[in-house]
PDB file of C-alpha atoms in Angstrom:
ATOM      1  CA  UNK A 353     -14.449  56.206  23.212  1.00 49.00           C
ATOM      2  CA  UNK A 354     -15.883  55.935  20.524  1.00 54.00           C
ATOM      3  CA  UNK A 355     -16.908  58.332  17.330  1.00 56.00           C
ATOM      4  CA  UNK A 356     -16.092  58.799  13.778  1.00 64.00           C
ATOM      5  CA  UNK A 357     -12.207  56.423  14.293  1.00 77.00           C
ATOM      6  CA  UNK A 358     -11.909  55.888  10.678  1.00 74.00           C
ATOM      7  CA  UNK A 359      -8.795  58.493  10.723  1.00 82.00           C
ATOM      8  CA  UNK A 360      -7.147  55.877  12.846  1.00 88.00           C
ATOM      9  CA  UNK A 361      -4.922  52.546  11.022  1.00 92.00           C
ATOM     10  CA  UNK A 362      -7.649  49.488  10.766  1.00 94.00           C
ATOM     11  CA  UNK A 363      -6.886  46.533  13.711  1.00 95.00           C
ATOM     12  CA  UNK A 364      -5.848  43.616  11.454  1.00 95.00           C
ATOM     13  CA  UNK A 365      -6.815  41.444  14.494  1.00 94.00           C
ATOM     14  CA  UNK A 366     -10.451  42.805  14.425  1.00 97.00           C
ATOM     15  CA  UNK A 367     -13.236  39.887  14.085  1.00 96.00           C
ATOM     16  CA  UNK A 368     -11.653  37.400  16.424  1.00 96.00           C
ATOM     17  CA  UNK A 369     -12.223  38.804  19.200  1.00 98.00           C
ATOM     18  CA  UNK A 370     -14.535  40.004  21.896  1.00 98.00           C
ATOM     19  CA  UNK A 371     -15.216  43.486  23.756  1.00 98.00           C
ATOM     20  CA  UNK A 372     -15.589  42.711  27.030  1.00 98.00           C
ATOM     21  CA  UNK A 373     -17.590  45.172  30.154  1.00 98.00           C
ATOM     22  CA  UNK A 374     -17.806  45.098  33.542  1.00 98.00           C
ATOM     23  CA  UNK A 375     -19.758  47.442  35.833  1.00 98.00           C
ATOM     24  CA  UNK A 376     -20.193  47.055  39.859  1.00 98.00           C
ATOM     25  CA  UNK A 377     -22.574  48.352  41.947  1.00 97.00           C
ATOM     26  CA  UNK A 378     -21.384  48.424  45.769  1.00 97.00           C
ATOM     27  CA  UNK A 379     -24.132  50.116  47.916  1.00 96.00           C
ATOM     28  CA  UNK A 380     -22.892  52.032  50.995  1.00 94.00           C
ATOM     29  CA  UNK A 381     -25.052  52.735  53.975  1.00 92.00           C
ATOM     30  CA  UNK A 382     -25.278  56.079  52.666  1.00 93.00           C
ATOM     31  CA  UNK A 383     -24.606  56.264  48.728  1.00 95.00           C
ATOM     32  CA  UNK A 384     -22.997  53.993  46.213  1.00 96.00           C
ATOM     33  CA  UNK A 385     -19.703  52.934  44.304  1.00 97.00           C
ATOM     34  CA  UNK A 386     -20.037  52.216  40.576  1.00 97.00           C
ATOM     35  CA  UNK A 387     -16.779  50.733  38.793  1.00 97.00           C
ATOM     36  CA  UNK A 388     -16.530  50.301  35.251  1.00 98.00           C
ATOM     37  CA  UNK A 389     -13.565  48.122  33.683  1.00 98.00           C
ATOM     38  CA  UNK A 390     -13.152  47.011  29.821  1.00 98.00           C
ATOM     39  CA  UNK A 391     -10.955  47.446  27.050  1.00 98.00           C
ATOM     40  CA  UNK A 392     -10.538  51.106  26.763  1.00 98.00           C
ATOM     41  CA  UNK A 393     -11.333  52.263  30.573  1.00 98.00           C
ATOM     42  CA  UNK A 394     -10.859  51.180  34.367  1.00 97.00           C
ATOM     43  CA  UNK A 395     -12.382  53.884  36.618  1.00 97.00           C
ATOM     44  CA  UNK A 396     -15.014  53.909  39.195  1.00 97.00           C
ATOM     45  CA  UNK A 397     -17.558  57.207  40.828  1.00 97.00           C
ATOM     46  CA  UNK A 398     -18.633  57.211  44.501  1.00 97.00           C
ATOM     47  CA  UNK A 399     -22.148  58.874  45.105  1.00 96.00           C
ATOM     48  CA  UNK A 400     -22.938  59.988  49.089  1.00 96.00           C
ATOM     49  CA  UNK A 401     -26.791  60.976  49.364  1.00 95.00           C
ATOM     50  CA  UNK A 402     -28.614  62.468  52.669  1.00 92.00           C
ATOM     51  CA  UNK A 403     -32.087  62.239  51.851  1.00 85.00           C
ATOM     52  CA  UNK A 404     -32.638  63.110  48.341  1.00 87.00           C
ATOM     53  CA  UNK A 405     -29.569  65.616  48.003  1.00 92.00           C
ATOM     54  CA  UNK A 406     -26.229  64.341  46.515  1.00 94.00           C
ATOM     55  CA  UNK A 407     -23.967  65.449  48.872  1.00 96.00           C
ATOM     56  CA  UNK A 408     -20.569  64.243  47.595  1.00 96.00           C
ATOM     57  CA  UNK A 409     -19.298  62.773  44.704  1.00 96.00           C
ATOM     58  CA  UNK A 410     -15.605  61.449  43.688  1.00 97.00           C
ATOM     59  CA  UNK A 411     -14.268  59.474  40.895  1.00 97.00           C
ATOM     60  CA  UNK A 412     -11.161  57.695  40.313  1.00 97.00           C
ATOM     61  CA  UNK A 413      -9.439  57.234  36.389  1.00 97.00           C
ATOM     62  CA  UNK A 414      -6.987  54.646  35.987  1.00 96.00           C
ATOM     63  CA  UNK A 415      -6.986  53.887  33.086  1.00 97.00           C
ATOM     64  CA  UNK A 416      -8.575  56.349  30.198  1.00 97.00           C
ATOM     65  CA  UNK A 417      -8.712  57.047  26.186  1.00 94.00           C
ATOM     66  CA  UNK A 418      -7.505  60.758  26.134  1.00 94.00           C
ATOM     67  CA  UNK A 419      -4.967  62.900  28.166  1.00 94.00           C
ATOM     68  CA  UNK A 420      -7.081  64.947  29.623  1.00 94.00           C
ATOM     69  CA  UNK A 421      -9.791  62.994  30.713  1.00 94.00           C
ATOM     70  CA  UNK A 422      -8.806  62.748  34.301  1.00 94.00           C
ATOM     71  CA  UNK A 423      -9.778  66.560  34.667  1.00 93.00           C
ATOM     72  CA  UNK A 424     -13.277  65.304  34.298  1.00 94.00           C
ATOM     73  CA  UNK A 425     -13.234  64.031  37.986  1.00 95.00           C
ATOM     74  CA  UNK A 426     -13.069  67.651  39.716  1.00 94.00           C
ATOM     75  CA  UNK A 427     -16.044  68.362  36.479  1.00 91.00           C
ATOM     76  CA  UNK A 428     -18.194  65.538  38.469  1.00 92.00           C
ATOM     77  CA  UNK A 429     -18.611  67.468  41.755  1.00 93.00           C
ATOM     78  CA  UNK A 430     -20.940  69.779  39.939  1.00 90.00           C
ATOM     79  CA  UNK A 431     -22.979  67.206  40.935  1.00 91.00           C
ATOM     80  CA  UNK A 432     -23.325  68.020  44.373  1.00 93.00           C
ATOM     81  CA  UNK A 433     -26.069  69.517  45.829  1.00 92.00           C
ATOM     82  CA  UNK A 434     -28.347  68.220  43.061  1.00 89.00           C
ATOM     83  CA  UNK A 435     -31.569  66.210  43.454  1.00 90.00           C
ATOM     84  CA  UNK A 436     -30.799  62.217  43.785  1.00 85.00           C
ATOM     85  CA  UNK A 437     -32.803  60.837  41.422  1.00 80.00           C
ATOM     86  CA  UNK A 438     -31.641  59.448  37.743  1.00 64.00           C
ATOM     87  CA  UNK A 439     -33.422  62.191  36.064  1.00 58.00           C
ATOM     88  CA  UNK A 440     -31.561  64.327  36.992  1.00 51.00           C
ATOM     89  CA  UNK A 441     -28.730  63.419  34.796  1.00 56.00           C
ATOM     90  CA  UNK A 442     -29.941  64.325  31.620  1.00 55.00           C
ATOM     91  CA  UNK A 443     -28.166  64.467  28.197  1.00 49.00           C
ATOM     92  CA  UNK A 444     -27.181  68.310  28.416  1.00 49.00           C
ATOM     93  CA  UNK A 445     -24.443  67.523  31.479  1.00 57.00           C
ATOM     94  CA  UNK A 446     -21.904  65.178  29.290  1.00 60.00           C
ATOM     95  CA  UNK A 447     -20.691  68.274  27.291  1.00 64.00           C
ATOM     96  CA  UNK A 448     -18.426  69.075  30.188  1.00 79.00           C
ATOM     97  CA  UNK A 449     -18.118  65.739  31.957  1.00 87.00           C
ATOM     98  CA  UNK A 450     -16.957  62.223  31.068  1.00 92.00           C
ATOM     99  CA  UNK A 451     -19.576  60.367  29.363  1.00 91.00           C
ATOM    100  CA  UNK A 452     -18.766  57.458  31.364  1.00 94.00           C
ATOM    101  CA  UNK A 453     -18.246  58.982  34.792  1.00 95.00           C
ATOM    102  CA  UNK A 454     -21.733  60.434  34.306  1.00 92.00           C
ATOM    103  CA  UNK A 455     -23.049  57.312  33.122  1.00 93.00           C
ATOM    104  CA  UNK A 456     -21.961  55.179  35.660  1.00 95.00           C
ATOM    105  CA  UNK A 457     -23.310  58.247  38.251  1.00 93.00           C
ATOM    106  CA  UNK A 458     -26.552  57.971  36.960  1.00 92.00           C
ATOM    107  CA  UNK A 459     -26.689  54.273  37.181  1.00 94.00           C
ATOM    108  CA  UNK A 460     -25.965  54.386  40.242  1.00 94.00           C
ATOM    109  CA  UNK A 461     -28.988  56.893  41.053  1.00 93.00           C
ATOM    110  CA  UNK A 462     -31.445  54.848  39.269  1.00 92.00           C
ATOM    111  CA  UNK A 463     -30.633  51.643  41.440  1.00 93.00           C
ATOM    112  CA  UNK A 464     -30.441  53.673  44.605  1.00 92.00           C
ATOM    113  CA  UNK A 465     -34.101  55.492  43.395  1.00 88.00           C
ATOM    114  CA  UNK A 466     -35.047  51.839  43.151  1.00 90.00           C
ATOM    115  CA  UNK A 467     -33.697  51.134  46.630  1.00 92.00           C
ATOM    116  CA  UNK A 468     -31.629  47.936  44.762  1.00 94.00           C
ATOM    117  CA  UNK A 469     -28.360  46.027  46.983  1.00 95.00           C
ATOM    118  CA  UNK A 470     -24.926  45.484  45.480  1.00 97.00           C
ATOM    119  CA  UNK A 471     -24.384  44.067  42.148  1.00 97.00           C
ATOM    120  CA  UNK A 472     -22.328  43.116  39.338  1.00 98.00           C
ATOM    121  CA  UNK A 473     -23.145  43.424  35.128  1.00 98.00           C
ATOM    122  CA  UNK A 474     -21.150  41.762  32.653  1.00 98.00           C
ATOM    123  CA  UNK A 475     -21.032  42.591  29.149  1.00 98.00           C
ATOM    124  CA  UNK A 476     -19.483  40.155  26.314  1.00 98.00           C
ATOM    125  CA  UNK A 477     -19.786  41.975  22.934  1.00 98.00           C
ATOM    126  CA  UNK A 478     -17.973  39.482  19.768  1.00 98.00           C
ATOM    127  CA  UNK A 479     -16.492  41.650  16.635  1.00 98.00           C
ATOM    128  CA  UNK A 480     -18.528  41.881  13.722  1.00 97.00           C
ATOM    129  CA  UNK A 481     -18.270  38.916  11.413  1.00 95.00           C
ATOM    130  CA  UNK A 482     -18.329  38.768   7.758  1.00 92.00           C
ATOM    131  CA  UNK A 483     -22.370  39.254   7.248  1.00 92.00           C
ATOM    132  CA  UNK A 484     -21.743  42.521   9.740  1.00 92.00           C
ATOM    133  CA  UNK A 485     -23.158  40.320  12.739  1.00 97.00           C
ATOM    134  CA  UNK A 486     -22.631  41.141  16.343  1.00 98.00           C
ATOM    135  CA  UNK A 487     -23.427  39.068  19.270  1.00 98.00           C
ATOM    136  CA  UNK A 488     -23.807  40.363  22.611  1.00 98.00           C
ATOM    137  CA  UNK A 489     -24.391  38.554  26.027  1.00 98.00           C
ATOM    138  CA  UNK A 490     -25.468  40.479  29.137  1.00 98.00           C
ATOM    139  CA  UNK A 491     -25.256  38.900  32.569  1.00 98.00           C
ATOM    140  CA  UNK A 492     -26.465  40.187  35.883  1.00 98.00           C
ATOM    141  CA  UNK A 493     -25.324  39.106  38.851  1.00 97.00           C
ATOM    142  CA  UNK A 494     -24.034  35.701  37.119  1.00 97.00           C
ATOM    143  CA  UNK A 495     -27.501  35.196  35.557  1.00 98.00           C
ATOM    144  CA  UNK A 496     -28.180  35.594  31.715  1.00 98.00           C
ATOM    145  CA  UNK A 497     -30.533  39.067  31.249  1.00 98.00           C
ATOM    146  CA  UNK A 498     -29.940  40.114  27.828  1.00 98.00           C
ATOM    147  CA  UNK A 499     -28.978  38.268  24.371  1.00 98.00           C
ATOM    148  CA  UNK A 500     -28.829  40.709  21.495  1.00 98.00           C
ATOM    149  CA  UNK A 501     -28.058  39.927  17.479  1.00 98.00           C
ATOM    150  CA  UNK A 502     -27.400  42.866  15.592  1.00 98.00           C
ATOM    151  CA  UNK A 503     -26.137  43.553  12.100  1.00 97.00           C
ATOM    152  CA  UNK A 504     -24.749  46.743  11.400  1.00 94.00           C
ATOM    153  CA  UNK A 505     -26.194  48.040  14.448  1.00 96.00           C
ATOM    154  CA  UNK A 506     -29.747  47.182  14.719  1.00 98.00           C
ATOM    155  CA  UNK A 507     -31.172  44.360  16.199  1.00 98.00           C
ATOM    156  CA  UNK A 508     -31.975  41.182  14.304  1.00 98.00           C
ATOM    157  CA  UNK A 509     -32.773  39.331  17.775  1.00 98.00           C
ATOM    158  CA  UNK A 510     -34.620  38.935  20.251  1.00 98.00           C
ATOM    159  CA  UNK A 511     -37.550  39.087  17.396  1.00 98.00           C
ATOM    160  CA  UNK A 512     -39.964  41.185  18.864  1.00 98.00           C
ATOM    161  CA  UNK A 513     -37.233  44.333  18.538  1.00 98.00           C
ATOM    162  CA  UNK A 514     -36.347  43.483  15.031  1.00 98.00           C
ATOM    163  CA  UNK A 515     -35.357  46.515  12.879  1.00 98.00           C
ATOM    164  CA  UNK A 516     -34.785  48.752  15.852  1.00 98.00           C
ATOM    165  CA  UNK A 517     -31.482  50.898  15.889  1.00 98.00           C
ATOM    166  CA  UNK A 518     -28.913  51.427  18.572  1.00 98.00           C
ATOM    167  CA  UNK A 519     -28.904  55.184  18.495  1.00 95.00           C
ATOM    168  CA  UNK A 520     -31.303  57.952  17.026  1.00 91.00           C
ATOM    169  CA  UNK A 521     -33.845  57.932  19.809  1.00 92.00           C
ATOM    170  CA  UNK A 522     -32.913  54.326  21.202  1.00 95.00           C
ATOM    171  CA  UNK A 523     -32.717  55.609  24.429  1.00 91.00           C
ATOM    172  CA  UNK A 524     -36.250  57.275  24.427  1.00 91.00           C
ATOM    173  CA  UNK A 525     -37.445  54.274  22.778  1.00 95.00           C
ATOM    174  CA  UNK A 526     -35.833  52.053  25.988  1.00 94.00           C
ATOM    175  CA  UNK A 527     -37.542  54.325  28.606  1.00 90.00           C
ATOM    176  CA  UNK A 528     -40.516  54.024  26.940  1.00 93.00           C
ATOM    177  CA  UNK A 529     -40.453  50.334  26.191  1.00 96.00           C
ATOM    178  CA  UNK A 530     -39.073  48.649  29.563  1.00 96.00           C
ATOM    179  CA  UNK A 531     -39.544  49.154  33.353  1.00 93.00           C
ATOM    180  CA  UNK A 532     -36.621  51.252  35.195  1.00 90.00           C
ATOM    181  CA  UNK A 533     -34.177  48.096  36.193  1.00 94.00           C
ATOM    182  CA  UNK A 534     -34.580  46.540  32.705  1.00 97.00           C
ATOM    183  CA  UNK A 535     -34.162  49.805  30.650  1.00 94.00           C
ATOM    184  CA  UNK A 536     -30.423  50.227  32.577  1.00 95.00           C
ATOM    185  CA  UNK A 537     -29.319  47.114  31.099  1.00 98.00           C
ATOM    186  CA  UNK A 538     -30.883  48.032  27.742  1.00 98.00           C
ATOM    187  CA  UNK A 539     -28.746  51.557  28.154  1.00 95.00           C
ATOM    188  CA  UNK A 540     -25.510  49.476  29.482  1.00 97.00           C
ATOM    189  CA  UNK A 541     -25.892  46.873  26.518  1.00 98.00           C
ATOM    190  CA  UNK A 542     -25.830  50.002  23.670  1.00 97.00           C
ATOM    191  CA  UNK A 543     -23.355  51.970  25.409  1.00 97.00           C
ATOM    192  CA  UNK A 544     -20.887  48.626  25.037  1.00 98.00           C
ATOM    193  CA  UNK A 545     -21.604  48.735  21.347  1.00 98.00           C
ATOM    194  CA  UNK A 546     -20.679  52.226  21.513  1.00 96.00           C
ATOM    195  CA  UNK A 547     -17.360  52.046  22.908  1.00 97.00           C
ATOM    196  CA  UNK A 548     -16.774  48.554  21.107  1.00 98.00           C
ATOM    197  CA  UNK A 549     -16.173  50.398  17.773  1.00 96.00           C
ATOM    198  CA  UNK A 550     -13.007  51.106  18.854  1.00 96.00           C
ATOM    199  CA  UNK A 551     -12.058  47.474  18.664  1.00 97.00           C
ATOM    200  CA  UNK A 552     -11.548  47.710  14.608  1.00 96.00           C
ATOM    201  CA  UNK A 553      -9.000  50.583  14.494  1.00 95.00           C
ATOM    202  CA  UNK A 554      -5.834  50.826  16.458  1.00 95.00           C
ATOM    203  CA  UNK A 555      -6.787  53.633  18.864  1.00 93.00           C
ATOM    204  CA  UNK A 556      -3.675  53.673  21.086  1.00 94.00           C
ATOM    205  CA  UNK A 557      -0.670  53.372  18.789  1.00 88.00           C
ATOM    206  CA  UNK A 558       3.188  55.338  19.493  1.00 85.00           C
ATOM    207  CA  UNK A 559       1.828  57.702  17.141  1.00 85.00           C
ATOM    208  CA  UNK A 560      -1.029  59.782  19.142  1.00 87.00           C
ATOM    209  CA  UNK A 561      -3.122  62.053  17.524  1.00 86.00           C
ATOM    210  CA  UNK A 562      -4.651  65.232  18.428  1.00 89.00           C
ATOM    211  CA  UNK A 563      -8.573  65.618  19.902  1.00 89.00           C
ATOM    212  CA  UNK A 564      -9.186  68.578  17.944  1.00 89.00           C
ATOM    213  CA  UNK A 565      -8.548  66.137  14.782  1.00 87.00           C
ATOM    214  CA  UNK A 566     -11.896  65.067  15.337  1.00 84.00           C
ATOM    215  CA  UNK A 567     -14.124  68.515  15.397  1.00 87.00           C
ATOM    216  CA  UNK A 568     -17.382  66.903  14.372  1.00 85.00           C
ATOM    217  CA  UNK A 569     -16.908  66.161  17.728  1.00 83.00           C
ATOM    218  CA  UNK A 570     -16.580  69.183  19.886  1.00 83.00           C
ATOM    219  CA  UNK A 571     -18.454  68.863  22.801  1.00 82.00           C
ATOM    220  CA  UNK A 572     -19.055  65.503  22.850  1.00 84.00           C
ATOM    221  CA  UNK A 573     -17.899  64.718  26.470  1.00 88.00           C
ATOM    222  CA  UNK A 574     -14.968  66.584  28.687  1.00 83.00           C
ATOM    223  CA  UNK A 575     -11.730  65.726  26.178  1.00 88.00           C
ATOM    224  CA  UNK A 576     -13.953  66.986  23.572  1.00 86.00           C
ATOM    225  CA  UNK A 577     -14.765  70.739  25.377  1.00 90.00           C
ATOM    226  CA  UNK A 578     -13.710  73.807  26.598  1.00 88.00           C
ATOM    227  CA  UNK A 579      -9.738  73.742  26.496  1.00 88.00           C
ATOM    228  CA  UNK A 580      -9.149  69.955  26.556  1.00 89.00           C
ATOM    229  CA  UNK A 581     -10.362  69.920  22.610  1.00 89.00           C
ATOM    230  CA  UNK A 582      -7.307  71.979  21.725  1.00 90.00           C
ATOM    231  CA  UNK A 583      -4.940  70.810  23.958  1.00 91.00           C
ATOM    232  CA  UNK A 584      -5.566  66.702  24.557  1.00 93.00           C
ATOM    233  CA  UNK A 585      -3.904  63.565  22.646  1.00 91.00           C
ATOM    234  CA  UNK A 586      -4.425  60.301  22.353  1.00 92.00           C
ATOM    235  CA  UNK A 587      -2.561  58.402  25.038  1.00 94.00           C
ATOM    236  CA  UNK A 588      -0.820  55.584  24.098  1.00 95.00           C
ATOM    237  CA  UNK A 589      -0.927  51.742  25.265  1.00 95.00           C
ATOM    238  CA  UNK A 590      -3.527  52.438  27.462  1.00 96.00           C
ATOM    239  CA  UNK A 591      -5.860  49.503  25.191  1.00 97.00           C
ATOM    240  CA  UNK A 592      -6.466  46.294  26.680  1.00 97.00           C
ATOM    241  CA  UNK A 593      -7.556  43.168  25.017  1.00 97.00           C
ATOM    242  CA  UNK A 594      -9.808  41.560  27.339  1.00 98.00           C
ATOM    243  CA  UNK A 595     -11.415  38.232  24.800  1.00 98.00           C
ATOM    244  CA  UNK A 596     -10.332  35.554  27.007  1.00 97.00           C
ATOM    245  CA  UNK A 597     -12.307  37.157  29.677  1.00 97.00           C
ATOM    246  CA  UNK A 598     -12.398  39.661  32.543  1.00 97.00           C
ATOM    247  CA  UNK A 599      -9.177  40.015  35.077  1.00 94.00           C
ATOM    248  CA  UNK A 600     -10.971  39.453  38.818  1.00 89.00           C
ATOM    249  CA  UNK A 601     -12.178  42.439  40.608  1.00 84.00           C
ATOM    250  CA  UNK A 602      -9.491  44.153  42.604  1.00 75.00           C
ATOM    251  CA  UNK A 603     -10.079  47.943  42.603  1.00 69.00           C
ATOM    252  CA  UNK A 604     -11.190  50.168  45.870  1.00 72.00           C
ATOM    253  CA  UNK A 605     -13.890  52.697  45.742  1.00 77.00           C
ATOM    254  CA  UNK A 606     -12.729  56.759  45.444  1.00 82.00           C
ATOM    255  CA  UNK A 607     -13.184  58.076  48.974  1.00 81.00           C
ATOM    256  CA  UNK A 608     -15.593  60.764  48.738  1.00 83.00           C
ATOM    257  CA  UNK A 609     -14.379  64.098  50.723  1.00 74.00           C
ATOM    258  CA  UNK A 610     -17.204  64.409  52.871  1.00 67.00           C
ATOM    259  CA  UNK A 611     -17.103  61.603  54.983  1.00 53.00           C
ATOM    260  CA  UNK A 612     -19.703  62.543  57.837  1.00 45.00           C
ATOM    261  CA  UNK A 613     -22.093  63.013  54.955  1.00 40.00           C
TER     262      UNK A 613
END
């Protein structure tokens, strides 16, 4: 999720309601589990690391936007044997891997790199309203960290940001702006917005439609590669409206192969 979804039916319930995110951080004695649960995904990545080597990684998909997304967990073992530090997820790895499996790997990385315990995020992210304002609400841990306006976009609030976009460069703008643990949230805030576009269109109807109807897109992410773009669909009533607020945690961690690493 998301892209260019204007080829799907508009969501005539779209503007009262509210995307809502939830990522957990569950430090091992050796590695981490990251979950991630919202509207249009429920799947989690386990990262073991022996020194500063990742020496396994697994991923569970439960629920998940495209057919063939679930091939993207063997795709995330190419991780192993790689340095364990954040950078080392960079931008170039998505094309062949799940945006958000990657994602949550390399949050997980950065709050291992910063030696950081367990800990939850929660995202709240209301549907545009009629002036093409967004609110969002970021809490970590049960404590208040982020409050964002935006209109079309770009921030209005907090003040200080005004005029800055979402995407173009937000990212280097974040690491450049923010110290390591605050610049996370900034990059868990804007990927919510991301995926929240999927809110206005009806993304998960009885009639599914095609990856490679999208091929502005190719490459984008694993569903979007290789022979997934030519061979995925939509799947269907995988959507969940989650505006009256998260279901309680209930999910276990994937158990990573390598379990004397």
């Amino acid at each position: 999720m998301s892209g260019n979804l204007q080829h799907y039916p508009p969501n005539p319930a779209y503007g009262t309601g509210v995307y809502r995110r939830r990522i957990t951080f569950t430090r091992r004695a050796n590695g981490i589990d990251v979950a991630l649960l919202d509207d249009y995904h429920d799947m989690g990545v386990t990262l073991i690391v022996d020194g500063q080597v990742i020496t396994d990684a697994a991923a569970r998909m439960d629920r998940f936007p495209k057919t063939s997304c679930p091939g993207a967990i063997a795709a995330l073992r190419t991780l192993i044997g790689r340095p364990a530090t954040a950078l080392a997820l960079s931008a170039e790895d998505r094309g062949g891997q799940c945006t958000h499996l990657v994602e949550l790997a390399r949050l997980g990385l950065s709050r291992l790199v910063r030696n950081e315990g367990s800990g939850i995020v929660e995202i709240a992210l209301a549907d545009r309203d009629g002036m093409g304002e967004q609110r969002l609400a970021l809490h970590q841990d049960g404590k208040p960290a982020l409050a964002w306006v935006l209109r079309d976009e770009t921030l209005v609030e907090p003040a200080e940001h005004r005029g800055q976009g979402l995407f173009g460069g937000f990212i280097r703008w974040v690491h450049a702006s923010f110290p390591a643990e605050e610049a996370d949230l900034w990059r868990m805030a804007q990927m919510a917005v991301f995926v929240a576009r999927g809110r206005a269109y009806v993304v998960d109807s009885h009639s599914p439609r095609r990856v490679a109807e999208e091929p502005s897109r190719f490459g984008a992410c694993f569903s979007y590669s290789g022979a997934s773009f030519e061979t995925a669909f939509d799947n269907t009533g995988y959507v969940r409206d989650f505006s009256g607020g998260l279901p309680p945690m209930r999910h276990a961690a994937p158990e990573p192969a390598n379990q004397g690493a």
